[in-house]
Coordinates of C-alpha atoms in Angstrom, one line a residue:
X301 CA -63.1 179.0 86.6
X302 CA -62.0 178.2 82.8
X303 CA -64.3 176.4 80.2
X304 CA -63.2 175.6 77.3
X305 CA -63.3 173.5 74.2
X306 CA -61.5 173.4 71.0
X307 CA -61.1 171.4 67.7
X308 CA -57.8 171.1 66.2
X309 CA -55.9 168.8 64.0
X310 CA -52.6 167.1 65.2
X311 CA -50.4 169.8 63.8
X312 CA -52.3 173.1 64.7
X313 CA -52.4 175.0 67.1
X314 CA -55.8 177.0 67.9
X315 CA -56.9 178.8 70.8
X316 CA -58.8 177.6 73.8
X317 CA -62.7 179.4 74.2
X318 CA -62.4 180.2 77.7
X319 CA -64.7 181.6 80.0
X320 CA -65.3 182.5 83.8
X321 CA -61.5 184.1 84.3
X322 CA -62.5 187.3 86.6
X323 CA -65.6 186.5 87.4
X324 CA -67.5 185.2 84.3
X325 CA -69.9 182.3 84.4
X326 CA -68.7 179.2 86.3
X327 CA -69.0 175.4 84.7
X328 CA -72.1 175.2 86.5
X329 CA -73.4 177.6 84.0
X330 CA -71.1 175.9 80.9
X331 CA -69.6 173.5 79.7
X332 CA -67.6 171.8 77.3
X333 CA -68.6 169.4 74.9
X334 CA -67.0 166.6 72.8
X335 CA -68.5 167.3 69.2
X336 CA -68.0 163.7 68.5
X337 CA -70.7 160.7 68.0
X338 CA -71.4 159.7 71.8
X339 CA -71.4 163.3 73.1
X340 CA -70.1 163.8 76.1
X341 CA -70.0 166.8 78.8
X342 CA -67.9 168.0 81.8
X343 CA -66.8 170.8 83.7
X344 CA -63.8 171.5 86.0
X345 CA -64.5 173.5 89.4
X346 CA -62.4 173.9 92.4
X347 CA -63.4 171.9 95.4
X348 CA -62.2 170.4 98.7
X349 CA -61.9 166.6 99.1
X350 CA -65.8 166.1 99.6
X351 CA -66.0 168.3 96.4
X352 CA -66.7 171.4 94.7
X353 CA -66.6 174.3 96.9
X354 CA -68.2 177.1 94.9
X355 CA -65.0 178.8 94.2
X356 CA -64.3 180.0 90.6
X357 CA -60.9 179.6 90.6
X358 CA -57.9 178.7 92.4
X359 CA -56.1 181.9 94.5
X360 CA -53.2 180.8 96.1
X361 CA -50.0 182.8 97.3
X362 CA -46.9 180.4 98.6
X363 CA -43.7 181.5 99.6
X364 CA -40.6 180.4 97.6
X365 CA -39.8 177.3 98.5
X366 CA -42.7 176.4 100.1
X367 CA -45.6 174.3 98.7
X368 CA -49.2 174.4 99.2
X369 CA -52.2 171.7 98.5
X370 CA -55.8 172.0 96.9
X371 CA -58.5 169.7 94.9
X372 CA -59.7 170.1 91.5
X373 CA -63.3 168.1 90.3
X374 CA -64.0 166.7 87.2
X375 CA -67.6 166.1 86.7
X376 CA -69.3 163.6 84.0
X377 CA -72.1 165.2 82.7
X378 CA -72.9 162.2 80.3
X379 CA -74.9 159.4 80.0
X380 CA -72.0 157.4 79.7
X381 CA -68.5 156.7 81.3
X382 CA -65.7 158.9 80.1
X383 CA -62.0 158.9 80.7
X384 CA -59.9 162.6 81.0
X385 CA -56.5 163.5 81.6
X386 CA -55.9 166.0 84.4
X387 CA -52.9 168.1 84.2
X388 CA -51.4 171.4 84.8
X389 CA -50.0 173.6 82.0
X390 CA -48.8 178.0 82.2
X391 CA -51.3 180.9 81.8
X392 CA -50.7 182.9 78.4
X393 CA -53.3 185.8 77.1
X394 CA -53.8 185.6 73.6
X395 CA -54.2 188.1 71.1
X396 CA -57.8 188.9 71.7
X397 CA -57.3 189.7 75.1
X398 CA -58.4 185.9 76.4
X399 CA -56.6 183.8 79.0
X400 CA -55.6 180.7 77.4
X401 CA -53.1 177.9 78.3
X402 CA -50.1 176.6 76.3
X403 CA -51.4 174.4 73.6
X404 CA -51.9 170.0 74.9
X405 CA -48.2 168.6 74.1
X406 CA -46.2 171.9 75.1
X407 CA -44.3 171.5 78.7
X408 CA -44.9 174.4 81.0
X409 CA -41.5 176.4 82.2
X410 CA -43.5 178.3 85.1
X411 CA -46.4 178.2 87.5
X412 CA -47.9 174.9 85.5
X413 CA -44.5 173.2 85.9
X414 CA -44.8 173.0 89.5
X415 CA -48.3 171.8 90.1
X416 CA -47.8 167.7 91.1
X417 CA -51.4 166.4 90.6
X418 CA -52.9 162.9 92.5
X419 CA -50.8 161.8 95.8
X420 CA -48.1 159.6 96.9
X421 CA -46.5 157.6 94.0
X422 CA -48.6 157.8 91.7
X423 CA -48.3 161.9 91.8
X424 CA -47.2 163.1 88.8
X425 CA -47.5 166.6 85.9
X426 CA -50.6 164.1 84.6
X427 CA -53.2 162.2 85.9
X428 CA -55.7 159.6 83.8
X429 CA -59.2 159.6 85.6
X430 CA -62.3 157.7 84.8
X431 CA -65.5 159.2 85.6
X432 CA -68.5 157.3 85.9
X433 CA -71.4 158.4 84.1
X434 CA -73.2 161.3 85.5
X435 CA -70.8 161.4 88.6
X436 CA -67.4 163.5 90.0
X437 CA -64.0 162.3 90.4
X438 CA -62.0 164.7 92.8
X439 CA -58.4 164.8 92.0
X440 CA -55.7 166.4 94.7
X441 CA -52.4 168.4 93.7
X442 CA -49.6 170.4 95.2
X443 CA -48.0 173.3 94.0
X444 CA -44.2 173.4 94.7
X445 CA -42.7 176.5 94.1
X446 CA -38.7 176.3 94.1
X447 CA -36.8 178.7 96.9
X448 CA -35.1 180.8 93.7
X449 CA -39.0 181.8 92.3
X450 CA -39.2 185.3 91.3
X451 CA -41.9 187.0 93.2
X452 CA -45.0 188.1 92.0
X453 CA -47.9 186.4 89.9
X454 CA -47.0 182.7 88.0
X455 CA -50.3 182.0 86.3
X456 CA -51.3 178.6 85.1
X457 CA -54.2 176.7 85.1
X458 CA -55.2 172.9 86.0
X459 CA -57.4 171.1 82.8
X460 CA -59.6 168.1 81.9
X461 CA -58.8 166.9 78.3
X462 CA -61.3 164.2 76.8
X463 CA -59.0 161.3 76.5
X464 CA -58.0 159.8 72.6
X465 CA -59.4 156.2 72.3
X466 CA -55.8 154.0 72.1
X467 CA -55.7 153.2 68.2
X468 CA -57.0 156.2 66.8
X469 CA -55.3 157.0 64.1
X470 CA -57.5 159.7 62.5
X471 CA -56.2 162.8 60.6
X472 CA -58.3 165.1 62.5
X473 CA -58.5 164.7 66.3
X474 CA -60.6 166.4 69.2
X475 CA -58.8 167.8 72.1
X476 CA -61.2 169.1 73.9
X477 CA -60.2 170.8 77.4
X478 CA -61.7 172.2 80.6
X479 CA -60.2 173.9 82.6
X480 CA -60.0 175.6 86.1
X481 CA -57.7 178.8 86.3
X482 CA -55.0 179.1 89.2
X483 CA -53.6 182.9 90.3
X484 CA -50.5 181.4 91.5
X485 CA -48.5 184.4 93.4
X486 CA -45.2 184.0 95.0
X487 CA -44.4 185.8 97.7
X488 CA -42.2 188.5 98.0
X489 CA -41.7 192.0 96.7
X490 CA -44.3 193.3 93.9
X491 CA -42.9 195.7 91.2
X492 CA -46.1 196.7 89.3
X493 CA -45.1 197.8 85.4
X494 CA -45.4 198.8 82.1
X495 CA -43.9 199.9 79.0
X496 CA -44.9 201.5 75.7
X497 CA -43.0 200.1 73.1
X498 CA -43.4 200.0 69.4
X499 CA -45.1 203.2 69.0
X500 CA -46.1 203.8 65.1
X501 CA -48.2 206.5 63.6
X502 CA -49.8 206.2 59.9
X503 CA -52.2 209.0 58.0
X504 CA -54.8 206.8 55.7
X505 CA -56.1 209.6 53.4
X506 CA -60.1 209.7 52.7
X507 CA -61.0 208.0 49.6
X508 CA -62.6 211.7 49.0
X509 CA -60.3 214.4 48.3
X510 CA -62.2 216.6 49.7
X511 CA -62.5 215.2 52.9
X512 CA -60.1 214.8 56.1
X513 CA -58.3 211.5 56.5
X514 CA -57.5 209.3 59.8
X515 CA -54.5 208.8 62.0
X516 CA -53.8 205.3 63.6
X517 CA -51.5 205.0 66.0
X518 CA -50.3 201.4 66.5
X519 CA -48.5 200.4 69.6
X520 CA -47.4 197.4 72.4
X521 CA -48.3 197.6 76.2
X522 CA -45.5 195.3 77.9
X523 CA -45.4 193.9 81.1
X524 CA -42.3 194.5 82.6
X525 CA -42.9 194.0 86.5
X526 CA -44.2 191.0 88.0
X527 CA -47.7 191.6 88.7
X528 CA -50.3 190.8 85.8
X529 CA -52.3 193.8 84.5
X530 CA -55.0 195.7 83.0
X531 CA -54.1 199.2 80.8
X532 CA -56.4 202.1 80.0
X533 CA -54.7 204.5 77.0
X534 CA -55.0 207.8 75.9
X535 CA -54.2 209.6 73.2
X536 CA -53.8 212.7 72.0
X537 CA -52.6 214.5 69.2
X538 CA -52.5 217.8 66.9
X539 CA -51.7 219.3 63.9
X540 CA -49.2 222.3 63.2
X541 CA -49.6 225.4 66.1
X542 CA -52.1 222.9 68.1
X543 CA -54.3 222.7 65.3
X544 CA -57.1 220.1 64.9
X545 CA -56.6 218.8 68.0
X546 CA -57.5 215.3 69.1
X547 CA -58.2 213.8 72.2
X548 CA -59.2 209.6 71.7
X549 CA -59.3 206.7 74.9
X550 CA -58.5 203.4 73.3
X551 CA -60.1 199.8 74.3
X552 CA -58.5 198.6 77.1
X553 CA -56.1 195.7 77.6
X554 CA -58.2 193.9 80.0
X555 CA -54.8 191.8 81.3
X556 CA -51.5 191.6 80.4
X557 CA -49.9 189.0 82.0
X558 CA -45.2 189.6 83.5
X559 CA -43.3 188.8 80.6
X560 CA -45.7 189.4 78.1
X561 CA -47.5 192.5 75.6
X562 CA -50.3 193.0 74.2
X563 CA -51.3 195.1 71.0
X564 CA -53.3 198.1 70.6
X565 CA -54.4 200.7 67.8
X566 CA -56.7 204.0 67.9
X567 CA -57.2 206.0 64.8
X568 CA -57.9 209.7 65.1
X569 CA -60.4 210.9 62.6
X570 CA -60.9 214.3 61.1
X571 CA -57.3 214.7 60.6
X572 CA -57.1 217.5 57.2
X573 CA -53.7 216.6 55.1
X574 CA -51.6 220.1 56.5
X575 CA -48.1 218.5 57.5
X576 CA -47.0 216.8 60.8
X577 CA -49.1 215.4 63.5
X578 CA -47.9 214.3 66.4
X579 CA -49.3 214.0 70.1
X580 CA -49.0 211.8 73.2
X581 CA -49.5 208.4 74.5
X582 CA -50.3 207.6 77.7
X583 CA -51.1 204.4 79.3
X584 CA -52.3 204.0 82.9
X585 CA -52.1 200.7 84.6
X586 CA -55.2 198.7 86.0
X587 CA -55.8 195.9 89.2
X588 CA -57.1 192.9 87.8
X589 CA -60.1 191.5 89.1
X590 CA -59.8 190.7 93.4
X591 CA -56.1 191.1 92.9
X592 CA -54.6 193.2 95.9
X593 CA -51.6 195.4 95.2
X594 CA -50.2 197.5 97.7
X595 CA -48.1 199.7 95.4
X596 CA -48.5 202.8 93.7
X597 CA -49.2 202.2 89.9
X598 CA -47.3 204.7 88.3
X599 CA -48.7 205.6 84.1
X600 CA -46.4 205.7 81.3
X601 CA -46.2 207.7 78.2
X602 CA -44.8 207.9 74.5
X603 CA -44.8 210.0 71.7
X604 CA -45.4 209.5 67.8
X605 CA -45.6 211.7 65.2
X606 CA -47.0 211.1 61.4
X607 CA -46.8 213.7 57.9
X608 CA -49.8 213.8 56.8
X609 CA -49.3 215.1 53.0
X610 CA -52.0 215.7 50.3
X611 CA -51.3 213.1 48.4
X612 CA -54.5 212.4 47.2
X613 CA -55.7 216.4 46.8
X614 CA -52.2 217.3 44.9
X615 CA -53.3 213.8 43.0
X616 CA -56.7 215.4 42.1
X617 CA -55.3 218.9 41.3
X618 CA -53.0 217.1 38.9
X619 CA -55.9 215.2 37.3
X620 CA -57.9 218.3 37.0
X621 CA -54.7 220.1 35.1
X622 CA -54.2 217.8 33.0
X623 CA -58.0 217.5 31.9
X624 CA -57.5 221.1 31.3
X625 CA -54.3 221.4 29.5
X626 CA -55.8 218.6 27.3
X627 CA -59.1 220.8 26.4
X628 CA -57.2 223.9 25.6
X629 CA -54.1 221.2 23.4
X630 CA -57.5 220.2 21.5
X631 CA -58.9 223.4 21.3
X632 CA -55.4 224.9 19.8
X633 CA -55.5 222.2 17.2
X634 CA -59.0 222.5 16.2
X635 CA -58.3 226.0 15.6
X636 CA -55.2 225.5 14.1
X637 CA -57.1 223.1 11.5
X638 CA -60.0 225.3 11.2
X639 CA -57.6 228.4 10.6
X640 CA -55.3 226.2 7.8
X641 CA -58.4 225.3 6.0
X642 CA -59.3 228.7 6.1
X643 CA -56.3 229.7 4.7
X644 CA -55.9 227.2 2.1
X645 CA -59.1 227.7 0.9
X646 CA -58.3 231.9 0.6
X647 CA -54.9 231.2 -1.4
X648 CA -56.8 228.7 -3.8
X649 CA -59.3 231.2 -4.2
X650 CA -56.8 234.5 -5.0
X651 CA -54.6 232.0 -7.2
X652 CA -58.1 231.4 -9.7
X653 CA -58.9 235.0 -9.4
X654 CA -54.9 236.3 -10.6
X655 CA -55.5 233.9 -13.5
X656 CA -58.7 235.0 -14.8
X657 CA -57.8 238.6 -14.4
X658 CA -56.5 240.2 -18.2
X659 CA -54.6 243.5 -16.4
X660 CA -52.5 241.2 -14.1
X661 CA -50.7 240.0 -17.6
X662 CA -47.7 241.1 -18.3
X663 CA -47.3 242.8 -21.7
X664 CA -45.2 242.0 -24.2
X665 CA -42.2 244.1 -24.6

């Protein structure tokens, strides 16, 4: 199950706070509110046709072509009537790590795009539902999944957004959603993988010269199969001849959805400036949640490499030199002031002495 809620004006685009996606707290324990000045509250849960069932979140597998059929609840915390629309929209992880959905106003091109919600002719990718105060409005939909469907796992969720009041006109606008998530899998073949991609290494020197410095390695776990995710790296590194040798796990990509990447960084500390260091990535794949998958998950690994050069030591030494030289260029010049004094005070006192002195006279011839 998804809760969320969000604030955003008409022409941004902000992330959805969502919560319950692998077995968090359902909307019986949260949710969303509408910050505005008759509050009201709802939540989103999957149900039957008599109501909520106790489920979390939709799990459905469907063949391609075929279709399959389920019930989604909105329920009116409020003390007051309130009026949602119920539609379907596709799964995206953000970069935090958080399942989200495609922002209100952006058509879905995958799992959301094939969920029809209400029945007969007034089905349709939208439904407007008015909910009684304090009571539950059950709302039915089908997922259609077209014959050419790729295999594999098309995520997308179903959501209650607080509906705009006709005629308002304000700059800054609510759109407030819940939502409840779907694990949409087609059936077929599953080809579970990923890729390292993007691999960069940079040395950040200590402030102190005479401390070691950091390594962080940068780099992009994509999903290239058709199963969604989770990714456990390593990595490892040295200096020159194995020295200083490193050995760090990074945080975990908790799911990465087919299709998509997520970013990751580790930094290596204790890393002395002495040349090249270079090590090893390598990134082991992880079953989501309940997901089943029957096939071997094979790791993947890169390389990167980094010069890490004294730049701030050689910096220091050349400081320190040049303090030096200056000292000793002062010193030479004090002594070379002291030493012309010195001097010009000798040869003003031999040229009074030669003139006072009878004998140096020359005599007359």
């Amino acid at each position: 199950m998804i809760v969320l809620s969000r604030a955003v004006r008409p022409v941004a685009v902000l992330a959805l706070a969502l919560a319950s996606l692998s077995g968090l707290p359902g909307p019986s324990a949260t949710a969303a509110s509408d910050p505005g000045p008759a509050r009201t509250t709802w939540a989103v849960e999957p149900a039957t046709a008599d109501g909520p069932d106790g489920r979390v979140s939709f799990r459905l597998t469907v063949d391609p072509g075929g279709q399959a059929s389920d019930h989604v609840t909105v329920t009116n915390f409020s003390a007051h009537p309130a009026t949602f629309d119920v539609y379907a929209s596709d799964g995206v992880v953000t970069a935090d790590g958080q399942f989200d959905l495609l922002p209100a106003g952006t058509a879905p091109v995958d799992g959301g795009a094939w969920i029809t919600l209400g029945e007969g002719q007034a089905a349709g990718p939208t439904q407007r539902v008015e909910v009684a105060a304090e009571s539950s409005v059950t709302v039915p939909f089908t997922v259609s999944v077209p014959a050419d469907a790729t295999p594999g796992d098309h995520p997308a969720g179903v959501v209650a957004a607080l509906a705009r009041p006709e005629g308002d006109g304000s700059a800054v606008t609510f759109d407030t959603r819940v939502g409840a998530r779907v694990h949409l899998r087609v059936g077929g073949d599953l080809a579970p993988a990923l890729a390292l991609t993007d691999v960069r290494a940079t040395y950040e020197p200590s402030w102190n010269p005479f401390a070691p410095g950091a390594v962080r390695v940068d780099y992009t776990v994509a999903n290239e199969g058709n199963v969604r995710l989770g990714a456990d790296t390593q990595v490892v590194g040295s200096g020159l001849f194995g020295w200083n040798a490193r050995d760090v796990v990074a945080p975990a990509q908790r799911e990465v959805l087919p299709g998509q990447e997520a970013s990751g960084s580790v930094v290596l500390d204790g890393v002395w400036p002495l040349g090249k260091v270079s090590g090893d990535l390598t990134t082991t794949p992880l079953v989501v949640g309940d997901d089943v998958v029957e096939v071997a998950l094979a790791p993947v690994t890169g390389t990167y490499a980094a010069w890490t050069l004294p730049w701030v030591q050689l910096g220091t030494l050349l400081v320190l030199v040049g303090a030096v030289l200056a000292v000793l260029r002062a010193r030479r010049r004090r002594e070379a002031r002291t030493q012309a004094r010195i001097d010009a005070a000798v040869a003003a006192r031999t040229g009074t002495a030669g003139a006072a002195d009878p004998t140096s006279a020359t005599a007359p011839s």
